[in-house]
Each structure stands twice: as structure tokens, then as C-alpha cells.
Coordinates of C-alpha atoms and ligand atoms in Angstrom, one line a residue:
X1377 CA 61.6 133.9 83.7
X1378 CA 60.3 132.6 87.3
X1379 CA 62.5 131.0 89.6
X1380 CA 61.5 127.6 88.7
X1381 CA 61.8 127.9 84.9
X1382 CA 65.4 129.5 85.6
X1383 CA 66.3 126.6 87.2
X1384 CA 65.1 123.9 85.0
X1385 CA 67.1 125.5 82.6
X1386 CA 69.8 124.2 84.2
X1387 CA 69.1 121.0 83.7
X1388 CA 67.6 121.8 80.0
X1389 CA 70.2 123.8 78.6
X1390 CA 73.1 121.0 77.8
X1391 CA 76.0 123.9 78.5
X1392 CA 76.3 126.9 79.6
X1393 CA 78.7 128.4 77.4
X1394 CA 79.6 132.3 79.3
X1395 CA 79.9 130.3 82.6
X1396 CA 82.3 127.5 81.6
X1397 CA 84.7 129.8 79.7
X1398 CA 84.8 132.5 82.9
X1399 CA 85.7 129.3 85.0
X1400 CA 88.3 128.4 82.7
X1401 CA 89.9 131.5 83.1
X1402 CA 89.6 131.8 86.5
X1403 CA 91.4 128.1 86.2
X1404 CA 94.3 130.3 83.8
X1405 CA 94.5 132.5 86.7
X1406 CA 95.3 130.4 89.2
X1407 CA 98.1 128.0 87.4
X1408 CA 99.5 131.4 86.1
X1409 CA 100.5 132.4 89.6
X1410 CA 103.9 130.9 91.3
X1411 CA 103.1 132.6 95.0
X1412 CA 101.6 130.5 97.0
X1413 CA 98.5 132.1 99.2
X1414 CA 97.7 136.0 99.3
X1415 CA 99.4 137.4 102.9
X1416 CA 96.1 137.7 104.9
X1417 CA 95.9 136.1 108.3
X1418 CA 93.2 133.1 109.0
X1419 CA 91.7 135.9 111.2
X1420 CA 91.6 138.3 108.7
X1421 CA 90.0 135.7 106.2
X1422 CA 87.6 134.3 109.0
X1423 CA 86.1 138.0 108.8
X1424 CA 85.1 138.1 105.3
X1425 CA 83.2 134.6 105.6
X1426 CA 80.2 136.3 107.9
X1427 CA 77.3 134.4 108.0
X1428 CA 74.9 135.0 105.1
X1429 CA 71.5 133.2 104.4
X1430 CA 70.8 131.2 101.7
X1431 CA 68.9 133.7 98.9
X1432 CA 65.3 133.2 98.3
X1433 CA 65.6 133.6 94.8
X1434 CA 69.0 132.4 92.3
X1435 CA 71.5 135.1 92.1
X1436 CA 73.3 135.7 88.7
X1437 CA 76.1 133.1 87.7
X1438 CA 78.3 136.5 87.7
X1439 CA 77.7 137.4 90.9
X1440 CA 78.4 133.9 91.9
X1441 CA 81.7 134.0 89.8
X1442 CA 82.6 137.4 91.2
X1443 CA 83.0 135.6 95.2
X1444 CA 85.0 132.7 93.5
X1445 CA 87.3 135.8 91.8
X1446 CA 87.6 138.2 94.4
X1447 CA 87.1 136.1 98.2
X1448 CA 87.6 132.2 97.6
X1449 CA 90.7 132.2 94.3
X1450 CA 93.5 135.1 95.8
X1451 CA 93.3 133.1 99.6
X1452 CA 93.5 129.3 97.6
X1453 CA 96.6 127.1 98.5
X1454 CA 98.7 127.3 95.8
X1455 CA 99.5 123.8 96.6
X1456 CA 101.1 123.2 92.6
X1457 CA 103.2 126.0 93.3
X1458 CA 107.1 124.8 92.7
X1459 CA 107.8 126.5 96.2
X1460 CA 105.3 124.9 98.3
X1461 CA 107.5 121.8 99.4
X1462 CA 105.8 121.0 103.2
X1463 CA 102.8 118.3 102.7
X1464 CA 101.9 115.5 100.8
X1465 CA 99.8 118.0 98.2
X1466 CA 101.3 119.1 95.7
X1467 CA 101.0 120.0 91.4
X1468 CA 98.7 118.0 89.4
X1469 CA 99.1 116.2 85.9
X1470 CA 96.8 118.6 83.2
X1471 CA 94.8 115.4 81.7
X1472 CA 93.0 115.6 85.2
X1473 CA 91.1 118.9 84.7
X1474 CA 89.3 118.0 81.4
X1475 CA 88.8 114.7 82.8
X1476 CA 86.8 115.6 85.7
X1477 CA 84.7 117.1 83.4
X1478 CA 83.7 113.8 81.9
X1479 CA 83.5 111.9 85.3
X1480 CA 81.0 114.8 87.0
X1481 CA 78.6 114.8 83.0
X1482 CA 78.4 110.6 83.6
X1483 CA 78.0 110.6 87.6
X1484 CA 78.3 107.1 88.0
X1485 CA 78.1 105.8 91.3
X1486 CA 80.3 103.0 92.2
X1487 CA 77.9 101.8 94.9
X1488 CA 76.3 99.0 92.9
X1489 CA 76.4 98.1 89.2
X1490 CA 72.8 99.4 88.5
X1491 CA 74.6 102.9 88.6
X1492 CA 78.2 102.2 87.2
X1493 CA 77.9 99.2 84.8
X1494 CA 81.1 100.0 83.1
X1495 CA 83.3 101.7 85.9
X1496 CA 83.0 98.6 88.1
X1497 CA 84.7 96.9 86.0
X1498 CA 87.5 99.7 85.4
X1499 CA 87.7 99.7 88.9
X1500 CA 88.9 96.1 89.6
X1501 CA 90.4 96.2 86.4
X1502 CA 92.8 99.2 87.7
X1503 CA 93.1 97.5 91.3
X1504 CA 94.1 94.0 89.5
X1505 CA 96.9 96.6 87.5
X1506 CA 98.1 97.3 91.1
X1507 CA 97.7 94.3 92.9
X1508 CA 100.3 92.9 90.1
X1509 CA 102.5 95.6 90.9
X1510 CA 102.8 94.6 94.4
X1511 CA 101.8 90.8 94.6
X1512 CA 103.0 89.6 91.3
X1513 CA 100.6 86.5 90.8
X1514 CA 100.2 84.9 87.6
X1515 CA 98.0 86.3 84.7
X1516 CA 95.9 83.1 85.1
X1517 CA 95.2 84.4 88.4
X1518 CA 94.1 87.9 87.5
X1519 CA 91.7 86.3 84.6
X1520 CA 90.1 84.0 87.3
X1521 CA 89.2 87.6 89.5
X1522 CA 88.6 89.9 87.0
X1523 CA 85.1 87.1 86.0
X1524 CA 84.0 86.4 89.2
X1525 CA 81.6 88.9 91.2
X1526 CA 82.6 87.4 94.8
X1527 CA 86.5 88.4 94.4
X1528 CA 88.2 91.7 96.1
X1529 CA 92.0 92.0 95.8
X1530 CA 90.8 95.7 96.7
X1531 CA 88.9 99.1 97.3
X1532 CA 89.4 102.2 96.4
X1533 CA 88.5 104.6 98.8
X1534 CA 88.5 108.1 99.7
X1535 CA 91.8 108.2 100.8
X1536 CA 94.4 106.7 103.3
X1537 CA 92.2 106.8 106.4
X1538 CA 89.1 104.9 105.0
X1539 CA 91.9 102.2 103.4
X1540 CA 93.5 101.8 107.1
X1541 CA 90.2 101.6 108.8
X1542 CA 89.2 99.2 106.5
X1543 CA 92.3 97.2 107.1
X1544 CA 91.8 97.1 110.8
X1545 CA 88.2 96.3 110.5
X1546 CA 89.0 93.0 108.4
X1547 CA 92.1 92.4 110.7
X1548 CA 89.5 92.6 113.4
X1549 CA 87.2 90.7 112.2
X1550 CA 89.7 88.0 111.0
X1551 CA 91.7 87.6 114.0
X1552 CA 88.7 86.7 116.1
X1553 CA 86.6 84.8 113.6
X1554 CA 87.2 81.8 115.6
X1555 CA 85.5 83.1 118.6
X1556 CA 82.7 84.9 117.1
X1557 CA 81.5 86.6 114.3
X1558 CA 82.3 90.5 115.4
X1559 CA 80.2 92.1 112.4
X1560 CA 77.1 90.3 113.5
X1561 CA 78.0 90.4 117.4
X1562 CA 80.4 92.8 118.6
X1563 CA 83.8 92.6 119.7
X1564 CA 83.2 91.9 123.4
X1565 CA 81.4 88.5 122.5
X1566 CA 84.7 87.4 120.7
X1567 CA 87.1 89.1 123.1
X1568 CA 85.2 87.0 126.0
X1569 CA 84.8 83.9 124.1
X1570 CA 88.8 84.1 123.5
X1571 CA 89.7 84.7 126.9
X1572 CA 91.1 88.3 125.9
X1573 CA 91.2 91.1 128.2
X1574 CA 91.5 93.5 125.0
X1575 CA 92.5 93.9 121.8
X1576 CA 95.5 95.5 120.3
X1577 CA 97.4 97.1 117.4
X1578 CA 100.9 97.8 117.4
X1579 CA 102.8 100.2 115.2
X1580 CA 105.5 102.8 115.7
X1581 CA 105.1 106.5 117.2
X1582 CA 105.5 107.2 113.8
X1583 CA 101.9 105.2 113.1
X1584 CA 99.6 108.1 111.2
X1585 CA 97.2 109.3 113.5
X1586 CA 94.4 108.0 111.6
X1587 CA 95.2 104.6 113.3
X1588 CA 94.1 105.4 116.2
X1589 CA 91.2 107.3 114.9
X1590 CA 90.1 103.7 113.8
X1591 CA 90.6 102.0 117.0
X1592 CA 88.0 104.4 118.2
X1593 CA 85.9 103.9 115.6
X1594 CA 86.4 100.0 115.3
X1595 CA 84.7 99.8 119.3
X1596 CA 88.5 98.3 120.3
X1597 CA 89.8 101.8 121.8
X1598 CA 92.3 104.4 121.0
X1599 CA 94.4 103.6 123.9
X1600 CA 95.0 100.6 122.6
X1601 CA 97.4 101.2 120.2
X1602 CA 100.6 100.3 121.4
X1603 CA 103.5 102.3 120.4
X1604 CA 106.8 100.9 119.4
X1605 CA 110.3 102.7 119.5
X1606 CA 111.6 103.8 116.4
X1607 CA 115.3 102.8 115.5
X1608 CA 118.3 104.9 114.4
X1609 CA 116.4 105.1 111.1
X1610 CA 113.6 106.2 112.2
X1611 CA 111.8 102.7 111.0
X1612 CA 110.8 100.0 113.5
X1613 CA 113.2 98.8 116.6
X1614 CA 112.1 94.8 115.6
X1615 CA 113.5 93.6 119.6
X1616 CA 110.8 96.2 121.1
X1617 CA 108.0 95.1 118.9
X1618 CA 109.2 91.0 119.5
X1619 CA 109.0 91.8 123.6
X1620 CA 105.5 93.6 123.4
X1621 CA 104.2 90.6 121.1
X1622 CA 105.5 88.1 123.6
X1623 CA 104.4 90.0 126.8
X1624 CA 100.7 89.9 124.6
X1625 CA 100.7 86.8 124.6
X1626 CA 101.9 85.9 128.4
X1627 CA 98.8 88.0 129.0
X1628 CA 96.7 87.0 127.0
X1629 CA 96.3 90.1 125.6
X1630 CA 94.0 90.2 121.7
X1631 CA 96.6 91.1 118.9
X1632 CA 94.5 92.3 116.3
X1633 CA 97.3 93.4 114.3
X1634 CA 101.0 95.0 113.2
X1635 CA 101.4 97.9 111.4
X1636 CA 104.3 98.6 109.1
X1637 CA 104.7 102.6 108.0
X1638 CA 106.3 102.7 104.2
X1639 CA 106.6 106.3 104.2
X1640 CA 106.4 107.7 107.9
X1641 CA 104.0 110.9 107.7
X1642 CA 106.7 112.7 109.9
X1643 CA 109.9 111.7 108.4
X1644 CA 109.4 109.6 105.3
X1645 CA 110.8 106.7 106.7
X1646 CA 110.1 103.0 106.2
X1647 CA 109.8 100.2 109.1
X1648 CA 111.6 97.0 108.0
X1649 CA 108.7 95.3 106.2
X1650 CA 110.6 92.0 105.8
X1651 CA 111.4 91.4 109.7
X1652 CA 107.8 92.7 110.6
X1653 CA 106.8 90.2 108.1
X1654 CA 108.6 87.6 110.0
X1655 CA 107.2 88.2 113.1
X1656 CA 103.7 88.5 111.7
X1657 CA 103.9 84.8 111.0
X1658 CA 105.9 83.6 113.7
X1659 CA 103.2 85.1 115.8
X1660 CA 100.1 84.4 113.6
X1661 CA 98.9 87.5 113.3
X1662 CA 97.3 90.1 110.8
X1663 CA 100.3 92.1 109.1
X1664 CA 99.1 95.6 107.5
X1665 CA 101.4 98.0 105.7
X1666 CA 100.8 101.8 105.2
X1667 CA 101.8 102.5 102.0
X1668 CA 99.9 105.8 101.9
X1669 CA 102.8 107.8 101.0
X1670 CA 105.8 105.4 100.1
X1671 CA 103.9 102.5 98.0
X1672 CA 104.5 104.8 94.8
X1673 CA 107.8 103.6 94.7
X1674 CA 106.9 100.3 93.4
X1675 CA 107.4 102.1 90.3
X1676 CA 110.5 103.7 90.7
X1677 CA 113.2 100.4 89.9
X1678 CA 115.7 103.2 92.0
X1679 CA 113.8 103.2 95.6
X1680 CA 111.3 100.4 95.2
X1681 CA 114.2 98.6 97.5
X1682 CA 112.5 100.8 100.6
X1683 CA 109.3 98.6 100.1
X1684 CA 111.1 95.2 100.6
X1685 CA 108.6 92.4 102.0
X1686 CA 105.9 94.7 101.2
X1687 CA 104.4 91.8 99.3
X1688 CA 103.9 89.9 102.5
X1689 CA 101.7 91.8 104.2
X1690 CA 97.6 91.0 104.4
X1691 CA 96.8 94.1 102.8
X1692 CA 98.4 97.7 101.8
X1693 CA 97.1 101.7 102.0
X1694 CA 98.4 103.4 99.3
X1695 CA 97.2 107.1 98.5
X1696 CA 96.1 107.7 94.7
X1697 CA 96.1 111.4 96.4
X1698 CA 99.5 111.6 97.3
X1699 CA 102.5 110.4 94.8
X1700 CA 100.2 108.7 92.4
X1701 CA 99.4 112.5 91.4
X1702 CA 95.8 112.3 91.7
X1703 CA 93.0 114.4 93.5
X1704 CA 91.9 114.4 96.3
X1705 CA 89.6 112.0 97.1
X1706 CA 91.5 108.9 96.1
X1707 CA 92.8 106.0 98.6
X1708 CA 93.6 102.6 97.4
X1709 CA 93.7 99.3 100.0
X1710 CA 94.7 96.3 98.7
X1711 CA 94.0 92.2 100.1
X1712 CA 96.8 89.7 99.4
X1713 CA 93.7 87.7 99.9
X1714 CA 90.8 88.1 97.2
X1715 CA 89.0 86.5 100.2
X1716 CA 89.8 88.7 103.1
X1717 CA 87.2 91.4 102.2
X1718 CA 84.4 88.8 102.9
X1719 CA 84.4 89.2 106.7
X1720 CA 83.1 92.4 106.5
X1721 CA 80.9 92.1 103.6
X1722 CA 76.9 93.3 103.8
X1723 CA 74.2 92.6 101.9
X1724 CA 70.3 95.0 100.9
X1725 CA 68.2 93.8 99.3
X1726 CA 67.6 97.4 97.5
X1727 CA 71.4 98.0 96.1
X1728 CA 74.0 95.3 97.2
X1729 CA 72.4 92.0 96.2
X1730 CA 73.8 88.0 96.6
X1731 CA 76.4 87.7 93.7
X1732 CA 76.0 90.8 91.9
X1733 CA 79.1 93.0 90.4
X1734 CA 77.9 95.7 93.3
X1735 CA 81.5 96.9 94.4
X1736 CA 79.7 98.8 97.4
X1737 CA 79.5 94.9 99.5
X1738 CA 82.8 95.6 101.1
X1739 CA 83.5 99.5 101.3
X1740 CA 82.7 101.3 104.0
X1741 CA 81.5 104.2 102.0
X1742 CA 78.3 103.9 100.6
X1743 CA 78.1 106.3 97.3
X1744 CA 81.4 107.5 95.6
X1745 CA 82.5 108.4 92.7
X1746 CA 84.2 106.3 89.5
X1747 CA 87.7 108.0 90.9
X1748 CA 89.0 104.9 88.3
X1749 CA 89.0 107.1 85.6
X1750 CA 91.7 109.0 86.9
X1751 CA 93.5 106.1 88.3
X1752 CA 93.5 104.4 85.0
X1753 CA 94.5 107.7 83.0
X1754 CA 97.5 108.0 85.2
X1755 CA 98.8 104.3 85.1
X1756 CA 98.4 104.7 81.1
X1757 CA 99.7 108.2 80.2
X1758 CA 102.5 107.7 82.6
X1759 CA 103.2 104.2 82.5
X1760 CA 105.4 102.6 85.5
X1761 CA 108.5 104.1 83.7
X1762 CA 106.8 107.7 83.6
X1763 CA 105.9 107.6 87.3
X1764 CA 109.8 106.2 88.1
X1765 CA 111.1 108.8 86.6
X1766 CA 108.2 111.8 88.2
X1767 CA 109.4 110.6 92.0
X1768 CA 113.1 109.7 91.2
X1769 CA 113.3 113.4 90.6
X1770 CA 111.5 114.2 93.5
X1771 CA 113.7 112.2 95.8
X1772 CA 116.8 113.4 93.9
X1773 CA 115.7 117.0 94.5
X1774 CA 115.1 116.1 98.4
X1775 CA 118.5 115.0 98.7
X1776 CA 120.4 117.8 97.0
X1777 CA 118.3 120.1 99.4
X1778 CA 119.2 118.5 102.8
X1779 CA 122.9 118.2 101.6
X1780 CA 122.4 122.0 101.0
X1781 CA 120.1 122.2 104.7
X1782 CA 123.9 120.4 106.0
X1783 CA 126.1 122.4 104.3
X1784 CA 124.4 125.9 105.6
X1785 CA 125.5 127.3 109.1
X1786 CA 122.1 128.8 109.6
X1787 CA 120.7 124.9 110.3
X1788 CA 120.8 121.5 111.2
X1789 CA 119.9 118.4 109.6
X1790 CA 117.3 116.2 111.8
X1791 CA 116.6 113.7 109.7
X1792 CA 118.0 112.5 105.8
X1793 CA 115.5 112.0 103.3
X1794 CA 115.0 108.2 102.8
X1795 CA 113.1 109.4 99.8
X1796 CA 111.4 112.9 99.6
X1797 CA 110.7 113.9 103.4
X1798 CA 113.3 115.1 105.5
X1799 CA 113.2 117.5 108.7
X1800 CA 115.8 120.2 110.0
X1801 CA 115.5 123.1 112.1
X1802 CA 117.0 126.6 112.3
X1803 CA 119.4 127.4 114.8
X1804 CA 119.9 130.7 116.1
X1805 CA 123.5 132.2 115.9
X1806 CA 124.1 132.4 119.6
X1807 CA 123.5 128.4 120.2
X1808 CA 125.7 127.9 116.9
X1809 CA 128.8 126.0 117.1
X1810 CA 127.7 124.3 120.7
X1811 CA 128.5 120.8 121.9
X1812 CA 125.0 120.0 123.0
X1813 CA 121.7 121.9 123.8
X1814 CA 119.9 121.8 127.4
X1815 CA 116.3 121.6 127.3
X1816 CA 116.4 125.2 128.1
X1817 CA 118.2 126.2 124.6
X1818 CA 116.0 123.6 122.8
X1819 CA 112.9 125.1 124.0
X1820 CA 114.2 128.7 122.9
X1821 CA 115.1 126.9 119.7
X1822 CA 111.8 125.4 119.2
X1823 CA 109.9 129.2 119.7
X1824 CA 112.4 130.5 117.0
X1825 CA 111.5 128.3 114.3
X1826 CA 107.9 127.9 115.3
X1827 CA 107.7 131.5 114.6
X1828 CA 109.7 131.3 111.6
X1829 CA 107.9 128.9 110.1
X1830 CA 104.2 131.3 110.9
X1831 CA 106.2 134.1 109.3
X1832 CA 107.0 132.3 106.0
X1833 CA 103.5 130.4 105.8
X1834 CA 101.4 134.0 106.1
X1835 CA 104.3 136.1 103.8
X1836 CA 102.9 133.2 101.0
X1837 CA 105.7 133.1 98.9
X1838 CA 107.5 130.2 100.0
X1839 CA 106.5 127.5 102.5
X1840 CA 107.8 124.4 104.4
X1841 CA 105.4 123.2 107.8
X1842 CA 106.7 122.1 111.0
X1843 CA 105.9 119.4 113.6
X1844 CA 107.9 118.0 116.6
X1845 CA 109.9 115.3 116.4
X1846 CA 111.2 112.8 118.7
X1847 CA 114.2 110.4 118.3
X1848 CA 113.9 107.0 118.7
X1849 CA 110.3 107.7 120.4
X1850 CA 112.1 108.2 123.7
X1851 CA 113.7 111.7 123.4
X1852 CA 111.9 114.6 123.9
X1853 CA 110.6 116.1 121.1
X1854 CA 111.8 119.0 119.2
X1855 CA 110.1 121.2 117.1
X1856 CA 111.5 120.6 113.5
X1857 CA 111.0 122.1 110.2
X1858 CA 109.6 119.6 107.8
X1859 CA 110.1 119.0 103.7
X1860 CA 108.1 117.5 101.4
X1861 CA 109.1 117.5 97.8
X1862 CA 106.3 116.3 95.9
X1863 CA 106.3 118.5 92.7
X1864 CA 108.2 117.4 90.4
X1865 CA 108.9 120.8 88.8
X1866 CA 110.7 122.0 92.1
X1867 CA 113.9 122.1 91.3
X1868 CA 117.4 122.8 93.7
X1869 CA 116.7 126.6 92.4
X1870 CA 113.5 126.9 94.3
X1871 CA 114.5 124.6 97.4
X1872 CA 117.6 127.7 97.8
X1873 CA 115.2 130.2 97.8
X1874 CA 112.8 128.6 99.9
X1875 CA 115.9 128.5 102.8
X1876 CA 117.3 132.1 101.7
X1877 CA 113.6 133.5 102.6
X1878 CA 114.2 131.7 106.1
X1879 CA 117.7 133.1 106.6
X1880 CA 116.2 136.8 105.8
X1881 CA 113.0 136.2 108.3
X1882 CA 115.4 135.3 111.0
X1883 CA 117.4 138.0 110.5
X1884 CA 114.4 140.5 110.9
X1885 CA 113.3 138.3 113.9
X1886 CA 116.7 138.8 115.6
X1887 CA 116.2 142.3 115.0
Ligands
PLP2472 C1 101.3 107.4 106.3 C2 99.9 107.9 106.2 N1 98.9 107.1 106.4 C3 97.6 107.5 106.3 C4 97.3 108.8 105.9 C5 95.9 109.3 105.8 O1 95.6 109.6 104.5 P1 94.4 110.5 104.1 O2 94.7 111.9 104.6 O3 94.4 110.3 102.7 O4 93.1 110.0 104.8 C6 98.4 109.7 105.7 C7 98.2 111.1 105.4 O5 99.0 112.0 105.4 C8 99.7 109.2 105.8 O6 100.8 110.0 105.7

């Protein structure tokens, strides 16, 4: 066969029978295997990846196989792994695997109708689900969107930075609609037309960094997100943010909007939704909530207390890819407003036309996927009962481990889970048992467990990560150990281990 015959077979042939069946046990493989990464250093690793060209002609779908098998499989994050409790990744439900099959065979793109007829209409049908969840308006009201083309109560996006962008874009834009229109214009028209010297969003240290990242992006500047000081609880101190909203507007300073963190990346905590709610109208400005991590537990009737007033913010980030339990690639943003998405709507003439279905008017991305179909499996096969009960466990796990983190000589507690992230650090036994710790020990302390930490992560069979962490936002930070339980098949059993292995590295690195 020449090279272009074996290629259109590709395409021809409607499977390709050997190929699939070596994946799925490459797929066997994987999920059979608790460790979590093989021990070879990201030096070591960068080796094998030398540069090669691309081949002139196909190579065999073995040989092909054979890199998966031998270089890409053994030095995979075994992010499902019961032991790997440090990010926000973690096991997936098995109806996703076969399902993916089916969403890459149809290839719709969500873009505009003309390539999704039927997903567009999942889609909003799925963000409607969720827009219930959170909002609670009538049915009447969901009928009304779900038949006409010009209403958004959401997005679904690739994932918690695109939905926060988008957020701030439409805060943006809304907050200075009176003084110009910023899409069309720019933001220095409007801030000049206003009499603003900038424009700002406020937020905790806490804030995710991808915040900022979209106050560059947005033209409005990364230094201008002001930072407010955390309280004992790690969620927003309400006087600090009421004195910087007052002193913006003394001097005449743009406030574009407030963020509230529901699930801080650092600590899992959650701002006080209700008061920043209260200031957000008392002020007249654009309240956003990131959700990304903690807006899961609107299903869980135990914790969806943390989300309190959640319902009275302008719009909400919450990650499909994170305790929804779905792949990456999935971010969801929802408008209390169906109308809010308008401001930063755009029309062509060649794919997003005047009242058509076309889903792609007011998302930043251009092409993507119909992610729905995993969003809509999920809500179904679980049902809001089956995801309460998949992150009560989780957060019931968290807790039994940081009482057990509290309970152990070897450590100290930082922070308590207010659901399933919690922080702690190891101290070593010649600081044990002291009243307080200089800067001097602390620093010493901070080396210890930043090397404990690289010592468990390349060893690969059990892992927690580590960031530093600062108290109230005015302390100086200390480097912290950092849990995330987000498998629900880790159990107490595994979080023991996971601390035993610590106890034995810092044995050997006292030695
Ligand atoms: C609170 C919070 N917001 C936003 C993000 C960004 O989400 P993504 O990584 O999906 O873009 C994260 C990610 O960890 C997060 O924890």
C-alpha cells in the first residue's frame, strides 16, 4: 500500500479492531495499578523525550503503541490512585471512558448549531439543570429560556479560568456600560468618560491566580487586583473589604467587581457569601462567586450550608473537572441574569448569525467540544443524592485525617478542613513541644517539609503537595503540606499510610 492509500484507510476502515483492543488494555493496565508515578526524576524523564522529527512516512500502529507502553503509561499520574490526595484531580466515574468514545465518533462542535444541532440543546438543557440547583426560579421560567435562542443562564467552558475570565469580562463590560460600550471601544474610553483613574477587582489573598491572569488579559491590569485580609477562617475579613470599597469610592477609583472564593484553592475555605452579597448591593457593584471547587456541594444537603447567599451573586465558576467528577476540560459559569451574557456577545456572518441557536455568541472559545454529554451522564447516573453522598464521604474522610494529622506528635494542624482541603506541616523533633517558632526555626521547618514533600512525590507511592501559606494574609507565610481528598475510594486506611510514609522519610532525612 502507498502512503496515501494507508492513510485513507483510516478514514475508510470504520474500526480498527487490533488497535482499540491493545488500547483497552493498556487502559486495564493503568487502573490495575494503586502506585502512583514510576520513581524517575523530571530530569531523568526530560532525557528520554529528545527531539525527534516527524517521519516521512506512517510508522506501524505497534510501534506507536509500544511509546504509549513503555515511555508515556509507567511515568502517567496516577491521579485515580486512592493515595494521591494533594490536588483537585482525582478518580474518575467508568461510564466516562466508553462515553468519550461516542463524543470523539460524533465530533460535534458546540460553536454554532450548523455543527451540533442536538448538543446545543443538551447543553442549555444541562445548564438550566444547574442554574435550578443554584437559583431556584420557577419551571415557567426555565420553559421560557430553554425556547428562546437570545437567552444564556450559562457557558460551559474549558474549565475554571475561562468561566472567571468570562465573569470579569461581563462584570467589565456591565459596570461601565453607562459610559461607554468597552467591547466596541476599549476600557480607557469608559474609564475616562466615568471620571475613573482605574479599574478594580477585589477578592481575598486566597483569590485563584487565574484572577489576576484575567485582569491582564481583560486590558484593566494585574496589579489591580486588590487583595483583602482573610479572617480567622480563612474566608473574607468583611470590615477590610467595606474600607477598601469606601476608600474606592472617595477616590473615585472603577470597581469592576467582588469576588467571593467557595472553596479557596489553598485551604478549601469559603468567604461569607451572604455579607459580600450585602455589600455588593449596598455598593452597586458586580458580585462574582468562585465556585470552582466548593459549588459541588449544592448537592450535598450536609455542607451545601458553606454556599450560603451563593444564590445572590451575578454569576458562579463552578468546575465540571473538579468535584463534579468529570474530565478535564469542563468549566461551567453561570448568569443569575439570562441577560448579562449580551454585553459581550459577537456576531459573523459565517458561523454566529442574528437569532440563531449558535451557543458560540457569548463564549470566548471559539470551537469545543459537546462536554454535555458527560455533564448530563453524571447529573443522571448519579442524581443529586448520588453526588451528596460521593463528597460527603470525601469531606468525612478529610476530617478523620486532620483529627489523626492533630493527634500525631510528628505534626501540626494549619488549617481544619471546612470540607476536603486542609493544610499541616511536619515538625521536626528538636522544635517539638516549643511555645513558639522564630523565623529562624520556621524557615528550617519550611526546608524540612519542602524536601519531604520532593521525597514522597518522586518515591511515587504516596503523595500530598505543598504551598505556603499565610494567616490572615498578614503573617508570613509558611510552607505547609496540603490535602486534597477527592476520591471517594480513599479511605482513613490510606490517609495513615500516606502520613506513616512521611514519618519514615523524615526519619531517613534526620539520618
Ligand atoms: C478556586 C479556583 N478557581 C479557579 C480555578 C481555575 O480552574 P481551572 O484550572 O479549571 O482553569 C481553580 C483551579 O484550581 C480553583 O481552585
Amino acid at each position: 500500500m502507498d502512503n496515501k492509500s494507508s492513510s485513507n484507510s483510516f478514514f475508510i476502515e470504520k474500526e480498527i479492531p487490533e488497535f482499540a483492543e491493545n488500547i483497552k488494555n493498556l487502559v486495564a493496565g493503568f487502573l490495575a495499578n494503586d502506585d502512583i508515578n514510576a520513581s524517575l526524576s523530571t530530569t531523568e524523564l526530560a532525557e528520554k523525550f529528545q527531539f525527534k522529527e516527524i517521519p516521512q512516512c506512517g510508522v506501524s500502529a505497534d510501534q506507536f503503541l509500544d511509546e504509549l507502553r513503555e515511555l508515556i503509561l509507567p511515568h502517567s499520574i496516577n491521579t485515580g490512585s486512592p493515595y494521591f490526595i494533594g490536588h483537585m484531580t482525582s478518580l474518575l466515574p467508568n461510564f466516562l471512558r466508553p462515553l468519550s468514545e461516542l463524543l470523539t465518533t460524533l465530533n460535534q462542535n458546540i460553536v454554532k448549531v450548523e455543527t451540533a444541532k442536538a448538543a446545543t440543546f443538551y447543553e442549555k438543557q444541562a445548564l438550566a439543570m444547574i442554574h435550578k440547583e443554584v437559583f431556584g426560579l420557577s419551571d415557567e421560567y426555565y420553559d421560557e429560556c430553554a425556547s428562546n435562542p437570545d437567552i444564556s443562564l450559562g457557558i460551559i467552558t474549558s474549565g475554571g479560568t475561562i468561566a472567571n475570565l468570562t465573569a470579569l469580562q461581563c462584570a467589565r463590560d456591565l459596570s461601565l456600560a453607562q459610559f461607554g460600550n468597552v467591547e466596541e471601544d476599549g476600557v480607557l474610553g469608559a474609564l475616562e468618560a466615568g471620571g475613573f483613574k482605574r479599574s478594580v477587582v477585589l477578592g481575598t489573598h486566597l483569590g485563584h491566580y487565574s484572577l489576576v491572569k484575567s485582569l491582564g488579559l481583560l486590558g484593566m491590569g494585574r496589579g489591580n487586583y486588590i487583595e483583602i485580609n482573610s479572617d480567622e477562617n480563612q474566608g473574607i475579613d468583611l470590615v477590610h473589604l467595606r474600607r477598601e470599597l469606601e476608600k474606592c469610592r472617595r477616590e473615585k477609583i472603577h470597581v469592576a467587581a467582588i469576588v467571593g472564593i467557595a472553596g479557596t484553592t489553598e485551604c478549601g475555605s469559603f468567604d461569607n457569601l451572604e455579607g459580600m452579597a450585602e455589600l455588593a448591593e449596598e455598593f452597586s457593584v458586580y458580585f462574582h462567586v468562585d465556585a470552582a471547587w466548593g459549588g459541588a456541594l449544592l448537592f450535598s444537603e450536609k455542607h451545601r450550608n458553606c454556599l450560603q447567599g451563593i444564590k445572590q451573586a451575578d454569576s458562579i465558576t463552578i468546575d465540571g473537572h473538579k468535584q463534579l467528577y468529570l474530565p478535564m476540560g469542563i468549566g461551567l459559569l453561570l448568569f443569575k441574569e439570562a441577560k448579562t451574557a449580551q454585553v459581550i456577545s459577537v456576531e459573523a456572518d459565517y458561523i454566529i448569525r442574528k437569532n440563531s441557536w449558535d451557543l458560540g455568541r457569548v463564549s470566548i472559545e471559539g470551537s469545543r467540544p459537546a462536554k454535555v454529554f458527560y455533564l448530563q451522564a453524571a447529573l443522571k447516573l448519579f442524581g443529586r443524592e448520588g453526588y451528596g453522598s460521593l463528597l460527603d464521604s470525601c469531606v468525612a474522610t478529610s476530617r478523620q485525617m486532620s483529627e489523626l494529622v492533630d493527634s500525631q506528635a510528628e505534626f501540626e494542624l494549619v488549617t481544619k478542613p471546612q470540607s476536603n482541603i486542609f493544610l499541616y506541616r511536619y515538625i521536626p523533633e528538636k522544635f517539638r513541644g516549643l511555645e513558639e517558632f522564630s523565623d529562624d526555626v520556621n524557615s528550617e521547618i519550611d526546608d524540612f517539609n519542602i524536601r519531604l514533600q520532593e521525597i514522597q512525590k518522586d518515591k511515587g507511592r504516596t503523595f500530598v503537595s505543598r504551598t505556603k501559606f499565610s494567616h490572615l494574609g498578614t503573617s508570613k507565610a509558611k510552607t505547609v503540606l496540603r490535602v486534597v481528598i477527592a476520591n471517594p475510594l480513599t479511605e482513613i486506611e490510606h490517609c495513615r499510610e500516606v502520613l506513616q510514609d512521611q514519618i519514615e522519610i523524615a526519619k531517613d532525612l534526620k539520618a
